Amino acid sequence: MNEAESGVREAPDAPGPTLRGGRARAGRAVVAGLVSVIAAAGVGELLAALFASEASPFGAIGAVAVDLAPAWAKDLAIALFYTNDKNALLVGIAIVLLLVGAAAGLVERRVPFLGRSIVALLGAAGIAAAATRVNAPELFWAPSLVAGALAFVTLGLLLPPHQAGETGDPLSRRGFLIGSAAATLLGVIGTAVATGVRAGGQAVKALRDAVTLPAAQATATIPDAAELNIDGLARVVTPNADFYRIDTAIVVPEVDPATWSLRIHGLVENEITITWDELLALPLSESVVTLSCVSNQVGGSLVGNAVWLGHPIRELLARAVPLPEADMVLSRSHDGFTAGTPLEALTDDRDALLAVGMNGEPLPLEHGFPVRMVVPGLYGYVSATKWVVELEVTRFDSARAYWTDRGWSERGPIKLQSRIDVPRQRDVAVGEQVVAGVAWQPHTGVAGVEVQIDDGPWQSASLATAISDDTWVQWSLPWTAEPGNHTIRCRATSTDGERQTDAVAPPAPDGASGWHSVVVQAS
Ligand SMILES: Nc1nc2c(c(=O)[nH]1)N[C@H]1C(S)=C(S)[C@@H](COP(=O)(O)O)O[C@H]1N2
Ligand SMILES: [Mo]
């Protein structure tokens, strides 16, 4: 439709651009830039969700941002947003993309073609980002290419260059509004469908649902007395849906068990590769292990306890026969993440597992389906590689892992910690109350927990039955709350006789320490 047909003609600009006309034009340019990016992002995500989910432009750019971000930025993101850190990052990327789009619109108005080229470059950035991903899908370039091209075309259509001698806007107001609305709709629908497809019909979800795990040769027993059943207290076994999730994966890696294999190589006498069917044919046993993130703050929730089903890593390493000079195993995930685990922790008698099951189910996708590592006593960043595909037997002085490369400590034994879960809200009723929580130092075990109310004496809490030294233990103490404000503190003692230190340390570089305390008001 041209202007004559549309019947809507704007007043021709005065010879020098009027302030008003200039503003309106600038507004148009900004809107054109924004909606070009919105349309492109929606279509790019939709194509990725349908054909190559690991090539999601957002996901790839996010992944690069995660890898490039300085350690302090990541620590801050986890501290501010906890397990919502990824959503915060995606919102941040969206804001940057929109700002670039708006700026590109303004540029396009002054210099036709240049603004379009800028939005097209965003697509190129998506392609480049996807290309850097380990195990990038074959079509890694496609969603971002289409997105970049679409942004280019959309911006060109919405801001057509002035023809020589032409005064008014070449595109009518109505044409502009319809075009912008259509682009926005495309973006919104694309994003919505992409989200739906991703949440609903993932191929790997179906593969996971089809898995039937073999029965364990040794099953774990959870003593009844391990669960105190106190309202507000973390369950002794954390349901999968409540289990914290921390990883660098913006898009959850999709690993088909049929093509999965684990290669053990490096400083070994025999390099071995094991497939999914071979792994499931080995004896599997259940083991209850508490996993903690090194980023967990004192009193924080980045810790959980699950029944893991798997095969001892020790047995596989015994088949590979590490050379005497080896002292570390660098495990690598499908998406390139690496963790460096002391060889000793994988060969001593602890239940270091190549795990396929979590609380009676195949591993949830976000917890590492089909196979992950679980090592009692070590923070996740040095041991708990999800979507694991490779174990390289090596040495601490010749290999670095994802987080140790970013300033975190090489060895990551989990520090002795205790947490108050009840009471957690500020207001409590005067009278008979209970103080309760959990305490852990996996692979060592907790011998006792003490509680201090205000400046009173430290009192021994009673411990629930521990499932094992590899798990956290619940504890509780009856308390008669007097009216007024109270500070409640707790500290644990390990089976080694170590008392939890009150020295306050932040999570970086090797885990937070200090006593957890809560302040409540009894009335
Ligand atoms: N592939 C992969 N595995 C990973 C990570 C990761 O970023 N990528 N993060 C580790 C960290 S830091 C922790 S604390 C645990 C968390 O495991 P969860 O998400 O199942 O609780 O996974 C570990 N394994
Ligand atoms: Mo972690």
Coordinates of C-alpha atoms and ligand atoms in Angstrom, one line a residue:
M1 CA 0.0 0.0 0.0
N2 CA 1.4 3.4 -0.9
E3 CA 0.4 6.6 0.8
A4 CA -2.0 7.7 -1.8
E5 CA -4.0 4.5 -1.4
S6 CA -3.9 4.6 2.3
G7 CA -5.4 8.0 2.3
V8 CA -3.4 8.9 5.3
R9 CA -0.8 11.5 4.6
E10 CA 1.2 13.3 7.2
A11 CA 1.8 16.9 6.9
P12 CA 4.9 17.4 4.9
D13 CA 7.9 18.4 6.9
A14 CA 8.8 22.0 7.0
P15 CA 12.1 22.7 5.2
G16 CA 14.1 22.5 8.3
P17 CA 12.9 19.6 10.5
T18 CA 10.6 20.9 13.1
L19 CA 11.2 19.9 16.7
R20 CA 7.9 18.0 16.7
G21 CA 8.5 16.2 13.4
G22 CA 12.0 15.3 14.5
R23 CA 10.7 13.8 17.7
A24 CA 8.0 11.8 16.0
R25 CA 10.5 10.5 13.5
A26 CA 12.9 9.6 16.3
G27 CA 10.1 7.9 18.1
R28 CA 9.3 5.9 14.9
A29 CA 12.9 5.0 14.5
V30 CA 13.2 3.7 18.1
V31 CA 9.9 1.7 17.8
A32 CA 11.1 0.2 14.5
G33 CA 14.4 -0.8 16.0
L34 CA 12.7 -2.4 19.0
V35 CA 10.1 -4.3 17.1
S36 CA 12.7 -5.6 14.6
V37 CA 14.6 -7.1 17.5
I38 CA 11.5 -8.4 19.1
A39 CA 10.3 -10.2 16.0
A40 CA 13.7 -11.6 15.3
A41 CA 14.2 -12.9 18.8
G42 CA 10.8 -14.6 18.9
V43 CA 11.3 -16.3 15.5
G44 CA 14.9 -17.2 16.4
E45 CA 13.8 -18.9 19.6
L46 CA 11.0 -20.6 17.9
L47 CA 13.2 -22.1 15.2
A48 CA 15.7 -23.2 17.9
A49 CA 13.0 -24.8 20.0
L50 CA 11.7 -26.7 17.0
F51 CA 14.9 -27.8 15.3
A52 CA 18.0 -27.2 17.4
S53 CA 17.3 -26.2 21.0
E54 CA 20.9 -26.0 21.9
A55 CA 21.3 -23.3 19.2
S56 CA 18.8 -21.0 20.9
P57 CA 20.3 -17.5 20.1
F58 CA 19.4 -16.3 23.6
G59 CA 20.8 -19.5 25.1
A60 CA 24.1 -19.3 23.2
I61 CA 24.6 -15.6 23.9
G62 CA 23.7 -16.3 27.6
A63 CA 26.2 -19.2 27.7
V64 CA 29.0 -17.0 26.3
A65 CA 28.1 -14.3 28.8
V66 CA 28.2 -16.8 31.6
D67 CA 31.6 -18.1 30.5
L68 CA 33.1 -14.6 30.0
A69 CA 31.5 -13.0 33.1
P70 CA 34.1 -12.3 35.8
A71 CA 33.8 -14.5 38.8
W72 CA 32.5 -11.7 41.0
A73 CA 29.7 -11.0 38.6
K74 CA 28.6 -14.7 38.9
D75 CA 28.9 -14.7 42.6
L76 CA 26.8 -11.6 42.8
A77 CA 24.2 -13.1 40.4
I78 CA 23.9 -16.2 42.6
A79 CA 23.9 -14.1 45.8
L80 CA 21.2 -11.8 44.4
F81 CA 19.0 -14.2 42.5
Y82 CA 20.0 -17.6 43.8
T83 CA 18.7 -20.2 41.4
N84 CA 17.0 -17.5 39.4
D85 CA 20.3 -16.2 38.3
K86 CA 19.7 -17.5 34.8
N87 CA 16.5 -15.7 34.4
A88 CA 18.1 -12.5 35.6
L89 CA 20.8 -13.0 33.0
L90 CA 18.3 -13.6 30.2
V91 CA 16.4 -10.5 31.2
G92 CA 19.7 -8.6 31.2
I93 CA 20.4 -9.9 27.7
A94 CA 17.0 -8.9 26.5
I95 CA 17.4 -5.4 27.8
V96 CA 20.8 -5.1 26.0
L97 CA 19.3 -6.4 22.7
L98 CA 16.4 -4.0 22.9
L99 CA 18.8 -1.1 23.6
V100 CA 20.9 -2.0 20.6
G101 CA 17.7 -2.3 18.5
A102 CA 16.5 1.1 19.6
A103 CA 19.9 2.6 18.8
A104 CA 20.0 0.8 15.4
G105 CA 16.6 2.4 14.6
L106 CA 18.0 5.8 15.3
V107 CA 21.1 5.1 13.2
E108 CA 19.0 3.7 10.3
R109 CA 17.0 7.0 10.2
R110 CA 20.2 9.0 9.6
V111 CA 22.2 6.5 7.6
P112 CA 20.0 4.0 5.7
F113 CA 21.4 0.5 5.8
L114 CA 23.8 1.1 8.7
G115 CA 21.1 0.5 11.3
R116 CA 19.9 -2.6 9.5
S117 CA 23.4 -3.9 9.4
I118 CA 23.6 -3.4 13.2
V119 CA 20.6 -5.5 13.9
A120 CA 21.8 -8.1 11.4
L121 CA 25.1 -8.2 13.4
L122 CA 23.1 -9.3 16.4
G123 CA 22.2 -12.4 14.5
A124 CA 25.9 -12.8 13.6
A125 CA 26.7 -12.5 17.3
G126 CA 24.1 -15.3 17.9
I127 CA 25.8 -17.5 15.3
A128 CA 29.3 -16.8 16.7
A129 CA 28.1 -17.6 20.2
A130 CA 26.4 -20.8 19.2
A131 CA 29.6 -21.9 17.3
T132 CA 31.7 -21.6 20.4
R133 CA 29.5 -24.1 22.3
V134 CA 30.9 -27.5 22.8
N135 CA 28.8 -30.1 21.1
A136 CA 26.9 -27.4 19.1
P137 CA 24.2 -29.0 17.0
E138 CA 24.7 -29.1 13.3
L139 CA 22.2 -26.4 12.7
F140 CA 23.8 -24.1 15.2
W141 CA 23.9 -21.2 12.7
A142 CA 20.3 -21.4 11.5
P143 CA 18.1 -19.8 14.1
S144 CA 20.4 -16.8 14.5
L145 CA 20.9 -16.4 10.8
V146 CA 17.1 -16.3 10.2
A147 CA 16.7 -14.0 13.2
G148 CA 19.4 -11.6 11.9
A149 CA 17.9 -11.6 8.4
L150 CA 14.5 -11.0 9.7
A151 CA 15.6 -8.1 11.9
F152 CA 17.4 -6.6 8.8
V153 CA 14.3 -6.9 6.6
T154 CA 11.9 -5.7 9.3
L155 CA 13.9 -2.6 10.1
G156 CA 14.2 -1.8 6.3
L157 CA 10.5 -2.2 5.8
L158 CA 9.6 0.0 8.7
L159 CA 12.1 2.7 8.0
P160 CA 12.2 2.9 4.2
P161 CA 14.8 5.4 3.0
H162 CA 13.5 8.7 1.6
Q163 CA 13.4 8.8 -2.2
A164 CA 15.1 11.8 -3.7
G165 CA 12.8 14.8 -3.6
E166 CA 10.3 13.1 -1.3
T167 CA 9.4 15.1 1.8
G168 CA 7.0 13.1 4.1
D169 CA 7.7 9.7 5.6
P170 CA 7.7 7.1 2.8
L171 CA 5.7 4.8 5.0
S172 CA 2.3 6.0 6.1
R173 CA 1.5 6.2 9.8
R174 CA -1.0 3.5 9.4
G175 CA 1.4 1.3 7.5
F176 CA 4.0 1.8 10.2
L177 CA 1.5 1.0 13.0
I178 CA 0.3 -2.2 11.2
G179 CA 3.9 -3.3 10.4
S180 CA 5.1 -2.7 14.0
A181 CA 2.1 -4.5 15.5
A182 CA 2.7 -7.4 13.2
A183 CA 6.4 -7.6 14.1
T184 CA 5.6 -7.4 17.8
L185 CA 3.0 -10.1 17.5
L186 CA 5.4 -12.3 15.6
G187 CA 8.0 -11.9 18.4
V188 CA 5.5 -12.5 21.2
I189 CA 3.9 -15.5 19.6
G190 CA 7.3 -17.0 18.6
T191 CA 8.6 -16.6 22.1
A192 CA 5.4 -18.1 23.7
V193 CA 5.4 -21.1 21.3
A194 CA 9.1 -21.6 21.8
T195 CA 8.6 -21.6 25.6
G196 CA 5.8 -24.1 25.2
V197 CA 7.6 -26.4 22.9
R198 CA 10.6 -26.4 25.1
A199 CA 8.6 -27.0 28.3
G200 CA 6.3 -29.6 26.7
G201 CA 7.5 -31.7 23.9
Q202 CA 11.3 -32.0 24.3
A203 CA 12.5 -35.1 22.7
V204 CA 14.9 -35.9 25.5
K205 CA 12.0 -35.7 28.0
A206 CA 10.3 -38.4 26.1
L207 CA 13.5 -40.5 26.1
R208 CA 13.8 -40.0 29.9
D209 CA 10.3 -41.0 30.4
A210 CA 11.0 -44.2 28.4
V211 CA 13.9 -45.2 30.7
T212 CA 13.4 -48.0 33.2
L213 CA 16.3 -48.2 35.6
P214 CA 17.4 -51.6 36.7
A215 CA 16.8 -52.5 40.4
A216 CA 19.5 -51.6 42.8
Q217 CA 21.7 -54.5 44.1
A218 CA 22.0 -52.7 47.4
T219 CA 19.1 -50.4 48.3
A220 CA 19.4 -47.5 50.8
T221 CA 17.3 -47.6 53.9
I222 CA 16.1 -44.3 55.4
P223 CA 15.4 -44.9 59.1
D224 CA 12.0 -43.6 60.2
A225 CA 13.8 -41.7 62.9
A226 CA 15.8 -39.7 60.4
E227 CA 12.7 -37.6 59.6
L228 CA 11.5 -35.4 62.5
N229 CA 8.5 -34.2 60.6
I230 CA 8.6 -30.7 61.9
D231 CA 6.7 -28.1 59.9
G232 CA 9.1 -25.8 58.1
L233 CA 12.1 -28.1 58.5
A234 CA 13.7 -29.3 55.3
R235 CA 12.7 -32.9 54.6
V236 CA 15.6 -35.3 55.3
V237 CA 15.3 -36.5 51.6
T238 CA 14.9 -33.5 49.3
P239 CA 12.2 -34.1 46.7
N240 CA 13.6 -33.7 43.2
A241 CA 11.3 -30.7 42.5
D242 CA 12.8 -28.9 45.5
F243 CA 16.4 -29.8 44.9
Y244 CA 18.5 -26.7 44.2
R245 CA 19.9 -26.4 40.7
I246 CA 23.2 -24.7 40.0
D247 CA 25.0 -24.9 36.7
T248 CA 26.3 -22.8 33.8
A249 CA 23.8 -24.2 31.3
I250 CA 21.4 -21.7 30.0
V251 CA 19.7 -24.3 27.9
V252 CA 19.6 -27.7 29.6
P253 CA 21.9 -30.0 27.6
E254 CA 20.0 -32.7 25.7
V255 CA 21.8 -36.0 25.8
D256 CA 20.3 -39.1 24.2
P257 CA 21.2 -42.1 26.3
A258 CA 21.4 -44.2 23.2
T259 CA 24.4 -42.1 22.0
W260 CA 25.8 -41.3 25.4
S261 CA 29.1 -42.7 26.3
L262 CA 31.7 -42.1 29.0
R263 CA 35.4 -42.1 27.9
I264 CA 38.0 -42.6 30.6
H265 CA 41.4 -41.6 29.3
G266 CA 44.6 -39.7 30.1
L267 CA 47.1 -41.0 32.6
V268 CA 45.7 -44.6 32.5
E269 CA 47.0 -47.9 31.4
N270 CA 43.8 -48.8 29.6
E271 CA 41.6 -46.2 28.0
I272 CA 38.0 -47.3 28.3
T273 CA 34.7 -46.2 26.9
I274 CA 31.4 -47.3 28.4
T275 CA 27.9 -46.9 26.9
W276 CA 24.5 -46.4 28.5
D277 CA 23.6 -50.1 28.1
E278 CA 26.9 -51.2 29.5
L279 CA 26.5 -48.9 32.4
L280 CA 23.0 -50.2 33.2
A281 CA 24.3 -53.8 33.0
L282 CA 26.8 -53.1 35.8
P283 CA 25.8 -53.6 39.4
L284 CA 24.0 -50.4 40.6
S285 CA 23.6 -49.4 44.2
E286 CA 21.7 -46.7 46.0
S287 CA 23.5 -44.3 48.2
V288 CA 22.1 -41.3 50.1
V289 CA 24.4 -38.3 49.7
T290 CA 24.0 -34.6 50.6
L291 CA 25.2 -32.3 47.9
S292 CA 26.1 -28.7 48.5
C293 CA 27.1 -25.8 46.4
V294 CA 30.2 -23.8 47.3
S295 CA 28.2 -20.7 46.7
N296 CA 25.8 -21.6 49.5
Q297 CA 25.7 -18.8 52.1
V298 CA 25.6 -19.6 55.8
G299 CA 21.9 -20.4 56.3
G300 CA 21.4 -20.8 52.6
S301 CA 19.4 -23.2 50.5
L302 CA 21.9 -24.5 47.9
V303 CA 22.2 -27.8 49.7
G304 CA 20.0 -30.9 49.3
N305 CA 20.0 -34.6 50.1
A306 CA 18.9 -37.4 47.7
V307 CA 19.0 -41.1 47.2
W308 CA 21.3 -41.6 44.2
L309 CA 21.4 -44.8 42.1
G310 CA 24.7 -45.5 40.3
H311 CA 27.8 -47.5 39.8
P312 CA 31.0 -46.8 41.9
I313 CA 33.4 -44.6 39.9
R314 CA 36.2 -46.5 41.8
E315 CA 35.3 -49.7 39.9
L316 CA 35.6 -48.0 36.5
L317 CA 38.9 -46.3 37.4
A318 CA 40.2 -49.7 38.6
R319 CA 39.6 -51.0 35.1
A320 CA 41.3 -48.1 33.5
V321 CA 44.3 -48.3 36.0
P322 CA 45.5 -44.7 36.7
L323 CA 49.2 -44.2 36.4
P324 CA 51.1 -43.5 39.7
E325 CA 51.7 -39.9 38.9
A326 CA 48.0 -39.1 38.5
D327 CA 46.3 -37.1 41.3
M328 CA 43.2 -35.6 39.7
V329 CA 40.3 -36.6 37.5
L330 CA 39.0 -33.9 35.2
S331 CA 35.4 -34.7 34.4
R332 CA 33.8 -33.1 31.4
S333 CA 30.2 -32.5 30.7
H334 CA 28.4 -32.7 27.3
D335 CA 28.3 -28.9 27.3
G336 CA 32.0 -28.4 28.1
F337 CA 31.8 -27.7 31.9
T338 CA 34.7 -29.4 33.8
A339 CA 35.4 -30.3 37.4
G340 CA 38.7 -31.4 38.9
T341 CA 38.3 -34.1 41.6
P342 CA 41.1 -35.4 43.7
L343 CA 41.8 -38.9 42.3
E344 CA 41.8 -40.2 45.9
A345 CA 38.2 -39.2 46.5
L346 CA 37.2 -41.3 43.5
T347 CA 39.3 -44.4 44.5
D348 CA 39.0 -44.5 48.3
D349 CA 36.1 -46.4 49.9
R350 CA 33.5 -43.6 49.8
D351 CA 30.4 -43.9 47.6
A352 CA 31.6 -41.8 44.6
L353 CA 29.0 -42.6 42.0
L354 CA 28.4 -42.4 38.4
A355 CA 24.7 -41.8 39.0
V356 CA 21.8 -42.5 36.8
G357 CA 18.9 -42.2 39.3
M358 CA 17.8 -39.6 41.8
N359 CA 15.1 -40.4 44.4
G360 CA 13.8 -43.4 42.5
E361 CA 13.6 -41.8 39.1
P362 CA 16.0 -41.4 36.2
L363 CA 18.0 -38.1 36.8
P364 CA 15.8 -35.1 36.0
L365 CA 17.1 -33.3 32.9
E366 CA 18.3 -30.3 34.9
H367 CA 20.1 -32.6 37.3
G368 CA 22.2 -34.3 34.7
F369 CA 20.2 -36.8 32.7
P370 CA 21.3 -39.4 31.7
V371 CA 24.5 -39.6 33.9
R372 CA 26.2 -37.4 36.5
M373 CA 28.8 -37.7 39.2
V374 CA 28.1 -37.6 42.9
V375 CA 31.0 -37.6 45.4
P376 CA 30.3 -37.5 49.1
G377 CA 32.2 -34.7 50.9
L378 CA 33.1 -32.4 48.0
Y379 CA 31.3 -29.3 46.8
G380 CA 29.5 -29.7 43.5
Y381 CA 31.9 -27.5 41.5
V382 CA 34.8 -30.0 42.0
S383 CA 32.9 -33.2 41.8
A384 CA 29.3 -33.3 40.8
T385 CA 29.5 -33.0 37.0
K386 CA 26.1 -33.4 35.3
W387 CA 25.7 -34.7 31.8
V388 CA 29.1 -36.2 32.2
V389 CA 30.8 -37.7 29.1
E390 CA 34.4 -37.9 29.9
L391 CA 36.9 -38.6 32.7
E392 CA 40.4 -37.5 32.0
V393 CA 42.9 -38.8 34.6
T394 CA 45.5 -36.1 35.0
R395 CA 47.3 -34.0 37.5
F396 CA 46.4 -30.9 39.5
D397 CA 49.6 -29.2 38.2
S398 CA 48.7 -29.8 34.6
A399 CA 45.0 -29.3 34.3
R400 CA 42.5 -26.7 35.4
A401 CA 38.7 -27.0 35.7
Y402 CA 35.9 -24.5 35.0
W403 CA 35.7 -22.9 38.4
T404 CA 39.3 -23.3 39.5
D405 CA 40.2 -21.3 36.3
R406 CA 38.0 -18.5 37.8
G407 CA 39.7 -18.2 41.2
W408 CA 37.9 -20.9 43.2
S409 CA 39.9 -23.2 45.3
E410 CA 41.4 -26.3 43.7
R411 CA 40.1 -28.7 46.3
G412 CA 36.6 -28.3 47.6
P413 CA 35.9 -30.3 50.7
I414 CA 32.5 -29.3 52.1
K415 CA 32.8 -27.3 55.3
L416 CA 31.0 -28.3 58.5
Q417 CA 27.7 -26.3 58.6
S418 CA 24.4 -26.1 60.4
R419 CA 21.3 -24.2 59.5
I420 CA 18.2 -23.1 61.5
D421 CA 15.0 -23.8 59.5
V422 CA 12.5 -23.3 62.3
P423 CA 11.6 -20.6 63.3
R424 CA 12.4 -18.7 60.1
Q425 CA 9.7 -16.0 60.1
R426 CA 10.1 -13.0 62.3
D427 CA 7.1 -13.3 64.5
V428 CA 6.6 -16.2 66.8
A429 CA 4.1 -16.9 69.6
V430 CA 5.2 -16.7 73.2
G431 CA 5.4 -20.0 74.9
E432 CA 6.3 -23.6 73.8
Q433 CA 8.3 -23.5 70.6
V434 CA 10.7 -25.7 68.8
V435 CA 14.0 -24.7 67.2
A436 CA 15.0 -27.1 64.4
G437 CA 17.3 -27.4 61.5
V438 CA 19.8 -29.5 59.6
A439 CA 23.6 -29.9 59.9
W440 CA 26.1 -31.5 57.5
Q441 CA 29.6 -32.4 56.7
P442 CA 29.2 -35.2 54.1
H443 CA 31.8 -38.0 54.3
T444 CA 32.7 -36.9 57.9
G445 CA 29.3 -36.8 59.7
V446 CA 27.8 -34.7 62.4
A447 CA 28.2 -35.7 66.0
G448 CA 26.2 -32.9 67.7
V449 CA 24.5 -29.5 67.3
E450 CA 24.3 -26.8 69.9
V451 CA 21.9 -23.9 70.1
Q452 CA 22.3 -20.6 71.9
I453 CA 19.4 -18.3 72.6
D454 CA 20.5 -14.7 73.1
D455 CA 23.5 -14.7 75.3
G456 CA 22.5 -17.8 77.2
P457 CA 24.4 -21.1 77.5
W458 CA 24.9 -23.3 74.5
Q459 CA 22.4 -26.2 74.7
S460 CA 22.7 -29.5 73.0
A461 CA 20.0 -30.1 70.5
S462 CA 18.8 -33.6 69.9
L463 CA 19.8 -35.2 66.6
A464 CA 17.5 -37.2 64.5
T465 CA 18.9 -40.6 63.4
A466 CA 21.5 -39.9 60.8
I467 CA 21.0 -41.8 57.5
S468 CA 24.8 -42.0 57.2
D469 CA 27.9 -39.8 57.6
D470 CA 27.4 -38.8 54.0
T471 CA 24.1 -37.1 54.7
W472 CA 22.9 -34.1 56.6
V473 CA 21.0 -34.8 59.8
Q474 CA 18.0 -33.0 61.3
W475 CA 18.1 -31.6 64.8
S476 CA 15.7 -30.0 67.2
L477 CA 15.5 -28.3 70.6
P478 CA 12.4 -27.4 72.6
W479 CA 12.3 -23.7 73.5
T480 CA 10.0 -21.6 75.7
A481 CA 9.8 -18.2 74.0
E482 CA 9.6 -15.3 76.4
P483 CA 8.1 -12.1 75.0
G484 CA 10.6 -9.8 73.2
N485 CA 13.3 -10.1 70.6
H486 CA 15.6 -13.1 70.5
T487 CA 18.6 -14.2 68.5
I488 CA 19.0 -17.9 68.0
R489 CA 22.3 -19.4 66.9
C490 CA 23.5 -22.9 66.1
R491 CA 26.8 -24.6 65.6
A492 CA 27.7 -28.2 64.8
T493 CA 30.4 -30.6 65.9
S494 CA 31.7 -33.2 63.5
T495 CA 32.4 -36.8 64.2
D496 CA 36.1 -35.8 63.9
G497 CA 35.5 -33.6 67.0
E498 CA 35.8 -30.4 65.0
R499 CA 33.5 -27.6 66.2
Q500 CA 32.0 -25.4 63.5
T501 CA 34.0 -22.1 63.4
D502 CA 32.4 -18.8 64.1
A503 CA 34.9 -17.2 61.7
V504 CA 32.9 -15.6 59.0
A505 CA 34.0 -16.3 55.5
P506 CA 32.2 -15.6 52.2
P507 CA 31.6 -18.4 49.7
A508 CA 34.6 -17.5 47.6
P509 CA 37.1 -19.1 47.3
D510 CA 36.4 -22.3 49.2
G511 CA 33.0 -22.1 50.9
A512 CA 31.2 -19.9 53.5
S513 CA 31.7 -20.3 57.2
G514 CA 30.3 -18.8 60.3
W515 CA 27.3 -19.6 62.6
H516 CA 23.8 -19.3 61.3
S517 CA 21.6 -17.1 63.4
V518 CA 18.0 -15.9 63.1
V519 CA 16.3 -13.0 65.0
V520 CA 12.7 -13.5 66.0
Q521 CA 10.1 -11.5 67.9
A522 CA 8.0 -13.4 70.4
S523 CA 4.6 -11.9 71.3
Ligands
LIG1 N1 27.7 -29.9 33.6 C1 27.7 -29.3 34.7 N2 27.7 -29.9 35.9 C2 27.7 -29.3 37.1 C3 27.7 -27.9 37.1 C4 27.7 -27.2 35.9 O1 27.7 -25.9 35.8 N3 27.7 -27.9 34.7 N4 27.7 -27.2 38.3 C5 28.2 -27.9 39.5 C6 27.9 -27.2 40.7 S1 28.7 -25.8 41.0 C7 27.0 -27.8 41.6 S2 26.8 -27.1 43.1 C8 26.2 -29.0 41.3 C9 24.8 -28.8 41.5 O2 24.0 -29.9 41.2 P1 22.4 -29.8 41.1 O3 22.1 -28.7 40.2 O4 22.0 -31.1 40.7 O5 22.0 -29.5 42.5 O6 26.4 -29.4 40.0 C10 27.7 -29.4 39.5 N5 27.8 -30.0 38.2
MO2 MO 28.1 -25.1 43.0

